[in-house]
CSV table of C-alpha atoms and ligand atoms in Angstrom, one decimal:
chain,number,residue,atom,x,y,z
A,1,UNK,CA,88.8,110.6,136.6
A,2,UNK,CA,89.2,108.2,133.7
A,3,UNK,CA,88.4,104.4,134.2
A,4,UNK,CA,90.4,102.0,132.4
A,5,UNK,CA,88.9,98.6,131.9
A,6,UNK,CA,91.6,96.6,131.4
A,7,UNK,CA,95.4,98.3,131.8
A,8,UNK,CA,98.0,95.9,130.4
A,9,UNK,CA,101.6,96.2,130.6
A,10,UNK,CA,103.8,95.1,127.8
A,11,UNK,CA,107.4,95.7,127.0
A,12,UNK,CA,106.5,97.5,123.2
A,13,UNK,CA,102.9,98.5,121.8
A,14,UNK,CA,102.8,98.9,118.7
A,15,UNK,CA,100.3,101.5,117.0
A,16,UNK,CA,99.8,100.2,113.8
A,17,UNK,CA,98.7,97.0,112.7
A,18,UNK,CA,99.5,96.4,109.6
A,19,UNK,CA,102.8,94.5,107.6
A,20,UNK,CA,105.1,97.0,109.9
A,21,UNK,CA,103.5,96.9,112.4
A,22,UNK,CA,103.2,93.2,112.9
A,23,UNK,CA,106.3,92.5,110.9
A,24,UNK,CA,107.7,94.4,114.3
A,25,UNK,CA,106.0,92.2,116.6
A,26,UNK,CA,106.6,89.0,115.1
A,27,UNK,CA,110.0,89.2,114.9
A,28,UNK,CA,109.9,90.6,118.9
A,29,UNK,CA,107.7,87.9,119.9
A,30,UNK,CA,110.4,85.4,118.3
A,31,UNK,CA,113.3,86.7,120.2
A,32,UNK,CA,111.1,86.9,122.9
A,33,UNK,CA,110.2,90.7,123.2
A,34,UNK,CA,106.3,90.6,124.3
A,35,UNK,CA,104.4,93.6,122.5
A,36,UNK,CA,100.9,95.1,122.2
A,37,UNK,CA,99.6,96.5,119.1
A,38,UNK,CA,96.3,98.4,118.7
A,39,UNK,CA,95.0,99.9,114.6
A,40,UNK,CA,91.8,102.1,114.9
A,41,UNK,CA,91.7,99.9,111.4
A,42,UNK,CA,89.1,96.2,111.2
A,43,UNK,CA,90.6,93.4,109.5
A,44,UNK,CA,88.9,93.7,107.5
A,45,UNK,CA,89.4,97.5,105.8
A,46,UNK,CA,93.1,96.0,105.9
A,47,UNK,CA,92.8,93.7,103.7
A,48,UNK,CA,90.4,95.2,102.0
A,49,UNK,CA,92.1,98.7,101.4
A,50,UNK,CA,94.4,97.3,98.0
A,51,UNK,CA,97.9,98.5,98.2
A,52,UNK,CA,100.5,97.7,95.3
A,53,UNK,CA,101.4,94.2,95.1
A,54,UNK,CA,105.9,93.9,94.3
A,55,UNK,CA,108.2,92.3,97.7
A,56,UNK,CA,112.2,92.8,97.1
A,57,UNK,CA,114.2,89.4,97.7
A,58,UNK,CA,115.3,91.0,101.8
A,59,UNK,CA,111.2,91.4,102.1
A,60,UNK,CA,110.8,87.5,101.4
A,61,UNK,CA,113.7,87.0,103.1
A,62,UNK,CA,112.6,88.6,106.4
A,63,UNK,CA,109.3,87.1,105.7
A,64,UNK,CA,111.4,84.0,105.9
A,65,UNK,CA,113.1,84.9,109.1
A,66,UNK,CA,109.5,86.2,110.8
A,67,UNK,CA,108.2,82.0,110.1
A,68,UNK,CA,105.9,83.4,107.5
A,69,UNK,CA,106.8,82.7,104.1
A,70,UNK,CA,104.7,79.4,103.0
A,71,UNK,CA,101.9,81.8,101.4
A,72,UNK,CA,104.3,83.9,99.6
A,73,UNK,CA,106.8,81.1,98.4
A,74,UNK,CA,103.9,79.2,97.6
A,75,UNK,CA,101.2,81.2,95.5
A,76,UNK,CA,103.8,84.2,94.9
A,77,UNK,CA,105.2,84.6,91.8
A,78,UNK,CA,109.0,85.5,91.4
A,79,UNK,CA,109.3,88.0,88.8
A,80,UNK,CA,112.9,88.6,86.9
A,81,UNK,CA,112.3,91.5,85.7
A,82,UNK,CA,110.2,94.1,84.5
A,83,UNK,CA,109.7,95.6,80.9
A,84,UNK,CA,110.1,99.1,80.3
A,85,UNK,CA,108.1,100.8,77.1
A,86,UNK,CA,108.4,103.3,75.3
A,87,UNK,CA,109.0,104.3,71.7
A,88,UNK,CA,105.7,101.7,71.0
A,89,UNK,CA,109.0,99.4,71.5
A,90,UNK,CA,109.5,96.7,75.1
A,91,UNK,CA,112.3,96.9,76.2
A,92,UNK,CA,113.4,94.2,79.5
A,93,UNK,CA,115.5,94.9,82.5
A,94,UNK,CA,116.8,91.2,82.9
A,95,UNK,CA,116.8,91.2,87.1
A,96,UNK,CA,118.4,87.5,87.4
A,97,UNK,CA,121.1,88.8,84.0
A,98,UNK,CA,122.4,92.1,86.3
A,99,UNK,CA,122.2,91.6,89.7
A,100,UNK,CA,121.8,87.8,90.3
A,101,UNK,CA,117.9,89.1,92.2
A,102,UNK,CA,114.3,88.7,91.6
A,103,UNK,CA,111.7,90.5,93.2
A,104,UNK,CA,108.1,88.4,94.2
A,105,UNK,CA,104.6,89.5,92.9
A,106,UNK,CA,102.6,89.2,96.0
A,107,UNK,CA,100.1,91.6,97.3
A,108,UNK,CA,100.7,93.1,100.4
A,109,UNK,CA,96.8,92.0,101.7
A,110,UNK,CA,98.0,89.1,101.5
A,111,UNK,CA,101.6,89.8,103.3
A,112,UNK,CA,99.0,91.2,106.0
A,113,UNK,CA,97.1,88.4,106.1
A,114,UNK,CA,100.1,85.5,106.5
A,115,UNK,CA,101.7,88.1,108.9
A,116,UNK,CA,98.1,88.5,111.3
A,117,UNK,CA,97.6,84.8,110.9
A,118,UNK,CA,101.3,84.3,112.7
A,119,UNK,CA,101.2,86.4,115.9
A,120,UNK,CA,97.3,84.6,116.3
A,121,UNK,CA,98.7,81.7,116.0
A,122,UNK,CA,101.7,82.2,118.6
A,123,UNK,CA,99.5,83.9,120.7
A,124,UNK,CA,100.1,87.5,119.6
A,125,UNK,CA,97.9,90.6,121.3
A,126,UNK,CA,96.6,92.6,118.3
A,127,UNK,CA,93.2,94.8,119.0
A,128,UNK,CA,91.6,96.0,115.8
A,129,UNK,CA,89.1,98.9,115.4
A,130,UNK,CA,89.7,100.6,118.2
A,131,UNK,CA,89.3,104.2,118.1
A,132,UNK,CA,90.6,107.7,119.8
A,133,UNK,CA,94.1,105.8,120.4
A,134,UNK,CA,96.0,108.5,122.2
A,135,UNK,CA,100.3,108.6,123.1
A,136,UNK,CA,101.0,110.1,126.6
A,137,UNK,CA,104.9,111.2,128.4
A,138,UNK,CA,106.6,108.9,126.0
A,139,UNK,CA,109.8,110.6,127.1
A,140,UNK,CA,109.6,108.9,130.5
A,141,UNK,CA,107.3,106.2,131.0
A,142,UNK,CA,104.7,105.7,127.5
A,143,UNK,CA,101.7,104.9,128.0
A,144,UNK,CA,98.3,104.3,125.2
A,145,UNK,CA,95.4,105.0,125.8
A,146,UNK,CA,92.2,104.4,123.5
A,147,UNK,CA,88.5,103.2,123.6
A,148,UNK,CA,87.3,100.0,121.6
A,149,UNK,CA,84.2,99.4,119.4
A,150,UNK,CA,81.9,99.2,122.6
A,151,UNK,CA,83.7,102.7,124.1
A,152,UNK,CA,85.0,101.4,127.1
A,153,UNK,CA,88.6,103.3,127.9
A,154,UNK,CA,91.8,100.8,128.0
A,155,UNK,CA,95.2,101.7,129.0
A,156,UNK,CA,98.7,100.2,127.9
A,157,UNK,CA,101.9,101.3,129.6
A,158,UNK,CA,104.7,99.7,127.4
A,159,UNK,CA,109.0,100.6,127.5
A,160,UNK,CA,108.6,102.1,124.0
A,161,UNK,CA,106.2,102.9,121.9
A,162,UNK,CA,106.6,102.4,117.8
A,163,UNK,CA,104.2,105.0,115.7
A,164,UNK,CA,104.0,102.1,112.7
A,165,UNK,CA,100.6,103.8,111.5
A,166,UNK,CA,100.9,104.8,108.7
A,167,UNK,CA,100.4,107.8,107.0
A,168,UNK,CA,98.2,110.3,108.9
A,169,UNK,CA,100.4,108.7,112.3
A,170,UNK,CA,99.1,110.3,115.1
A,171,UNK,CA,102.7,109.1,116.1
A,172,UNK,CA,104.5,111.4,114.2
A,173,UNK,CA,103.2,115.2,115.3
A,174,UNK,CA,105.3,113.3,118.7
A,175,UNK,CA,108.4,114.0,117.7
A,176,UNK,CA,109.9,117.5,118.6
A,177,UNK,CA,110.8,119.8,116.4
A,178,UNK,CA,110.9,117.3,113.3
A,179,UNK,CA,112.5,118.1,110.1
A,180,UNK,CA,109.8,117.7,106.8
A,181,UNK,CA,110.5,117.3,103.5
A,182,UNK,CA,108.1,117.4,101.0
A,183,UNK,CA,107.3,116.6,97.4
A,184,UNK,CA,104.6,117.5,95.5
A,185,UNK,CA,103.7,116.1,91.9
A,186,UNK,CA,101.5,117.8,89.4
A,187,UNK,CA,99.5,114.2,88.6
A,188,UNK,CA,98.4,110.8,90.4
A,189,UNK,CA,96.7,107.6,89.4
A,190,UNK,CA,94.6,105.4,88.6
A,191,UNK,CA,93.9,102.3,89.3
A,192,UNK,CA,91.5,99.2,88.3
A,193,UNK,CA,91.7,95.7,89.5
A,194,UNK,CA,90.0,93.6,86.3
A,195,UNK,CA,88.6,90.7,85.7
A,196,UNK,CA,90.7,88.9,82.7
A,197,UNK,CA,94.2,86.5,82.4
A,198,UNK,CA,97.6,88.6,82.4
A,199,UNK,CA,98.7,90.3,78.7
A,200,UNK,CA,102.2,90.1,79.4
A,201,UNK,CA,104.3,86.9,81.7
A,202,UNK,CA,105.5,90.0,83.6
A,203,UNK,CA,105.2,94.1,84.5
A,204,UNK,CA,105.2,97.0,82.0
A,205,UNK,CA,105.9,100.1,82.8
A,206,UNK,CA,105.4,102.3,79.9
A,207,UNK,CA,105.5,105.5,79.4
A,208,UNK,CA,103.9,107.5,75.8
A,209,UNK,CA,102.9,110.9,74.9
A,210,UNK,CA,100.0,110.6,76.8
A,211,UNK,CA,101.3,109.4,80.1
A,212,UNK,CA,102.9,107.6,82.0
A,213,UNK,CA,100.6,103.6,82.6
A,214,UNK,CA,101.6,100.1,84.7
A,215,UNK,CA,100.4,96.9,84.4
A,216,UNK,CA,101.0,94.7,87.1
A,217,UNK,CA,99.0,91.7,88.3
A,218,UNK,CA,96.6,89.3,91.2
A,219,UNK,CA,96.1,86.5,90.3
A,220,UNK,CA,95.6,84.2,86.5
A,221,UNK,CA,91.9,85.9,86.4
A,222,UNK,CA,92.5,88.6,88.8
A,223,UNK,CA,95.2,91.9,86.3
A,224,UNK,CA,96.1,95.4,88.2
A,225,UNK,CA,96.7,98.2,86.5
A,226,UNK,CA,97.4,101.9,86.4
A,227,UNK,CA,97.7,104.9,84.6
A,228,UNK,CA,98.6,108.0,85.2
A,229,UNK,CA,95.8,110.7,85.5
A,230,UNK,CA,95.5,114.3,86.9
A,231,UNK,CA,95.0,114.3,91.2
A,232,UNK,CA,91.4,115.6,90.3
A,233,UNK,CA,90.0,112.5,88.6
A,234,UNK,CA,86.9,111.3,89.9
A,235,UNK,CA,86.6,107.7,89.0
A,236,UNK,CA,82.6,108.0,88.9
A,237,UNK,CA,83.0,109.6,85.8
A,238,UNK,CA,84.9,106.5,84.2
A,239,UNK,CA,83.5,103.8,82.6
A,240,UNK,CA,85.4,100.1,81.3
A,241,UNK,CA,85.3,101.2,77.9
A,242,UNK,CA,86.5,104.4,78.1
A,243,UNK,CA,89.6,103.0,80.8
A,244,UNK,CA,90.3,100.3,78.6
A,245,UNK,CA,90.6,103.0,75.4
A,246,UNK,CA,93.4,105.4,77.4
A,247,UNK,CA,95.1,102.5,78.4
A,248,UNK,CA,95.0,100.6,75.1
A,249,UNK,CA,96.5,104.2,73.5
A,250,UNK,CA,99.4,104.3,76.5
A,251,UNK,CA,100.9,100.3,75.5
A,252,UNK,CA,100.4,100.5,71.7
A,253,UNK,CA,103.4,100.0,69.2
A,254,UNK,CA,104.6,99.1,66.5
A,255,UNK,CA,104.9,95.6,67.6
A,256,UNK,CA,101.2,95.1,67.8
A,257,UNK,CA,101.1,94.9,71.7
A,258,UNK,CA,97.0,94.7,73.3
A,259,UNK,CA,96.1,94.2,76.8
A,260,UNK,CA,93.2,91.3,77.7
A,261,UNK,CA,90.5,93.5,78.8
A,262,UNK,CA,87.6,92.0,81.1
A,263,UNK,CA,84.7,94.0,83.2
A,264,UNK,CA,86.3,96.0,85.8
A,265,UNK,CA,85.7,95.6,89.5
A,266,UNK,CA,86.8,98.3,91.5
A,267,UNK,CA,88.4,101.4,90.4
A,268,UNK,CA,90.0,104.1,93.0
A,269,UNK,CA,92.8,107.5,92.3
A,270,UNK,CA,95.5,106.8,94.1
A,271,UNK,CA,97.9,110.1,96.3
A,272,UNK,CA,100.9,110.8,95.1
A,273,UNK,CA,104.2,112.1,97.0
A,274,UNK,CA,107.1,112.4,98.1
A,275,UNK,CA,107.7,112.8,102.6
A,276,UNK,CA,109.8,112.5,105.3
A,277,UNK,CA,110.1,113.1,109.0
A,278,UNK,CA,113.8,113.1,110.6
A,279,UNK,CA,114.3,112.2,113.5
A,280,UNK,CA,112.3,108.9,113.2
A,281,UNK,CA,113.2,108.7,117.5
A,282,UNK,CA,112.1,111.1,120.1
A,283,UNK,CA,113.2,109.7,123.5
A,284,UNK,CA,110.7,105.7,124.3
A,285,UNK,CA,108.8,106.8,120.8
A,286,UNK,CA,110.7,104.9,117.4
A,287,UNK,CA,108.6,105.4,113.7
A,288,UNK,CA,108.3,103.0,111.2
A,289,UNK,CA,107.0,102.5,107.0
A,290,UNK,CA,104.6,105.4,106.4
A,291,UNK,CA,104.6,107.5,109.6
A,292,UNK,CA,107.9,108.7,108.5
A,293,UNK,CA,108.1,108.6,105.3
A,294,UNK,CA,106.1,108.3,102.2
A,295,UNK,CA,107.2,107.6,98.6
A,296,UNK,CA,105.3,107.6,94.5
A,297,UNK,CA,104.6,104.3,93.7
A,298,UNK,CA,106.2,104.0,90.5
A,299,UNK,CA,108.4,102.0,91.6
A,300,UNK,CA,106.8,99.7,95.1
A,301,UNK,CA,109.3,100.8,97.5
A,302,UNK,CA,106.7,101.3,100.0
A,303,UNK,CA,106.2,97.8,101.5
A,304,UNK,CA,109.5,97.6,101.3
A,305,UNK,CA,111.0,100.7,103.2
A,306,UNK,CA,108.6,99.7,106.0
A,307,UNK,CA,109.9,96.3,106.3
A,308,UNK,CA,113.2,97.6,106.0
A,309,UNK,CA,112.6,100.4,109.2
A,310,UNK,CA,111.2,97.3,110.7
A,311,UNK,CA,114.5,95.7,110.0
A,312,UNK,CA,116.4,97.9,111.9
A,313,UNK,CA,114.4,98.3,114.7
A,314,UNK,CA,114.1,95.4,115.3
A,315,UNK,CA,117.8,95.1,115.9
A,316,UNK,CA,117.6,97.8,118.0
A,317,UNK,CA,114.8,97.0,120.4
A,318,UNK,CA,116.2,93.3,120.5
A,319,UNK,CA,119.6,95.4,121.5
A,320,UNK,CA,118.2,97.4,123.5
A,321,UNK,CA,115.7,95.6,125.9
A,322,UNK,CA,117.6,92.1,126.0
A,323,UNK,CA,121.0,94.1,126.4
A,324,UNK,CA,121.1,96.9,128.1
A,325,UNK,CA,122.5,98.6,124.7
A,326,UNK,CA,121.9,102.2,125.8
A,327,UNK,CA,123.0,103.6,122.2
A,328,UNK,CA,120.7,101.0,120.6
A,329,UNK,CA,118.3,103.1,119.7
A,330,UNK,CA,120.2,106.9,119.5
A,331,UNK,CA,121.4,104.4,115.6
A,332,UNK,CA,117.7,104.3,114.8
A,333,UNK,CA,117.4,107.3,112.6
A,334,UNK,CA,120.7,107.6,111.3
A,335,UNK,CA,120.8,104.0,109.9
A,336,UNK,CA,116.7,103.9,109.1
A,337,UNK,CA,117.4,107.6,107.2
A,338,UNK,CA,120.3,106.2,104.8
A,339,UNK,CA,118.5,103.4,102.7
A,340,UNK,CA,114.9,106.1,103.7
A,341,UNK,CA,116.3,108.3,100.8
A,342,UNK,CA,118.1,106.3,98.4
A,343,UNK,CA,114.1,105.1,99.1
A,344,UNK,CA,113.1,108.6,98.2
A,345,UNK,CA,115.5,108.7,94.7
A,346,UNK,CA,114.4,105.5,93.1
A,347,UNK,CA,110.6,106.3,93.8
A,348,UNK,CA,111.6,109.5,91.9
A,349,UNK,CA,113.2,109.3,89.2
A,350,UNK,CA,111.6,106.2,88.4
A,351,UNK,CA,108.6,108.6,88.7
A,352,UNK,CA,109.7,112.1,86.7
A,353,UNK,CA,111.7,109.7,84.1
A,354,UNK,CA,108.4,107.5,82.9
A,355,UNK,CA,105.3,110.0,83.6
A,356,UNK,CA,104.7,112.7,81.6
A,357,UNK,CA,104.7,116.4,83.1
A,358,UNK,CA,102.1,118.2,82.3
A,359,UNK,CA,102.7,121.3,80.3
A,360,UNK,CA,106.5,119.9,79.5
A,361,UNK,CA,107.9,121.5,76.1
A,362,UNK,CA,109.0,118.8,73.4
A,363,UNK,CA,113.1,120.0,74.7
A,364,UNK,CA,111.8,117.7,78.4
A,365,UNK,CA,109.6,114.5,75.7
A,366,UNK,CA,113.3,113.9,74.0
A,367,UNK,CA,115.1,114.7,76.8
A,368,UNK,CA,113.2,111.9,79.1
A,369,UNK,CA,113.0,109.6,76.0
A,370,UNK,CA,116.9,110.0,75.6
A,371,UNK,CA,117.4,109.2,79.3
A,372,UNK,CA,115.2,106.2,78.7
A,373,UNK,CA,117.6,104.7,75.2
A,374,UNK,CA,120.6,105.2,77.6
A,375,UNK,CA,119.4,103.8,80.2
A,376,UNK,CA,118.2,99.8,78.0
A,377,UNK,CA,121.6,100.3,75.9
A,378,UNK,CA,123.6,100.4,79.1
A,379,UNK,CA,124.9,97.9,80.7
A,380,UNK,CA,124.9,100.4,83.7
A,381,UNK,CA,122.6,101.7,83.5
A,382,UNK,CA,120.4,98.6,83.5
A,383,UNK,CA,121.9,97.7,86.2
A,384,UNK,CA,121.5,99.9,88.6
A,385,UNK,CA,118.0,99.7,87.9
A,386,UNK,CA,117.8,96.3,88.8
A,387,UNK,CA,120.0,96.7,91.6
A,388,UNK,CA,117.5,99.4,93.2
A,389,UNK,CA,114.3,97.3,91.8
A,390,UNK,CA,114.7,94.1,93.4
A,391,UNK,CA,116.1,96.0,97.1
A,392,UNK,CA,119.4,97.3,98.7
A,393,UNK,CA,120.9,94.6,100.7
A,394,UNK,CA,119.0,94.6,104.2
A,395,UNK,CA,122.0,95.4,106.7
B,401,PHB,C1,101.3,96.7,92.0
B,401,PHB,O1,101.3,95.7,91.9
B,401,PHB,O2,99.8,97.4,92.7
B,401,PHB,C2,102.1,97.7,91.7
B,401,PHB,C3,103.3,97.5,91.1
B,401,PHB,C4,104.0,98.1,90.7
B,401,PHB,C5,104.6,98.7,91.4
B,401,PHB,C6,103.3,100.0,92.1
B,401,PHB,C7,102.0,98.9,91.6
B,401,PHB,O3,105.2,100.1,90.6
């Protein structure tokens, strides 16, 4: 029999200490519900993994409600619109004018750091760098076991287990007989960080005959950019010069726009797919974020969707554990999935509208330009984009 060097009793065991797991842990703590968070990654690994950088209006509101908004409000940048660029011309989508909302440029790694610091401050039980995590008996008496960095075994017993353990979730496989929906795409994103000043005040989403490109930002001296590439592309084959030449030709146009260049300090190829698992609950196990769904990165919905799950999850858990509302957990999948499918559509739509499909026909190229022209010349079309991008309100 395994002997455990520690055995902890808590109300909610949270597998996954990224932004979703930590945000849940924080909201529960504010409501007076204890939790323990475990993650097989180290704090350093999470902090240095680059993810998207756009927060929807209600994601910022969630950080405000969780009491961790000081930095996002001080250091984040409010973006009141984006540029859609095609045919070599930029078209601004003015979010404030169309829907009276903005989004915030604030990297996911900073959201992680803020939530982590807040949980440490309020005495949260966070355990990083663990291995061999396993969840047992999630329908009756949930138990989570793992090994620490020294190989010693630990046990956590809880009333509920939340799987916020990302796209390689171990928790999702515990759901009995799930439906799984996939979509693969015949391309990926080549992502870079470059030491350069911003090339534009807001993000630029570009469709060009050479493929998609996205010009995002990080700080006044570091910029984040992406361009569509083959899923098999090897970053080592791309010199700085080759990367800049590719980005410049995708952004070029009759207005003479050119990116500001600088040394490239990070490059990687990002996977690209759509995935949903349903239901998001089985017994006393509930899934949140990438454990239950993945979106392609166009439109930056991944973190926002995870935080929206967490908002619903905190509500159903508080009702179940503090008010003995037995039906609360039953409502989780339906409540969460409605937004998940809206975001799936939005991300798919932004992706297919802006990317070049390999071996496409002239018909499809011109149809795509027709769609973009309709969008930017129609207030209804632009409003649909503005609404989805800044985010549908949390309920
Ligand atoms: C980013 O800044 O990393 C980013 C922004 C917008 C996206 C995706 C990624 O749609």
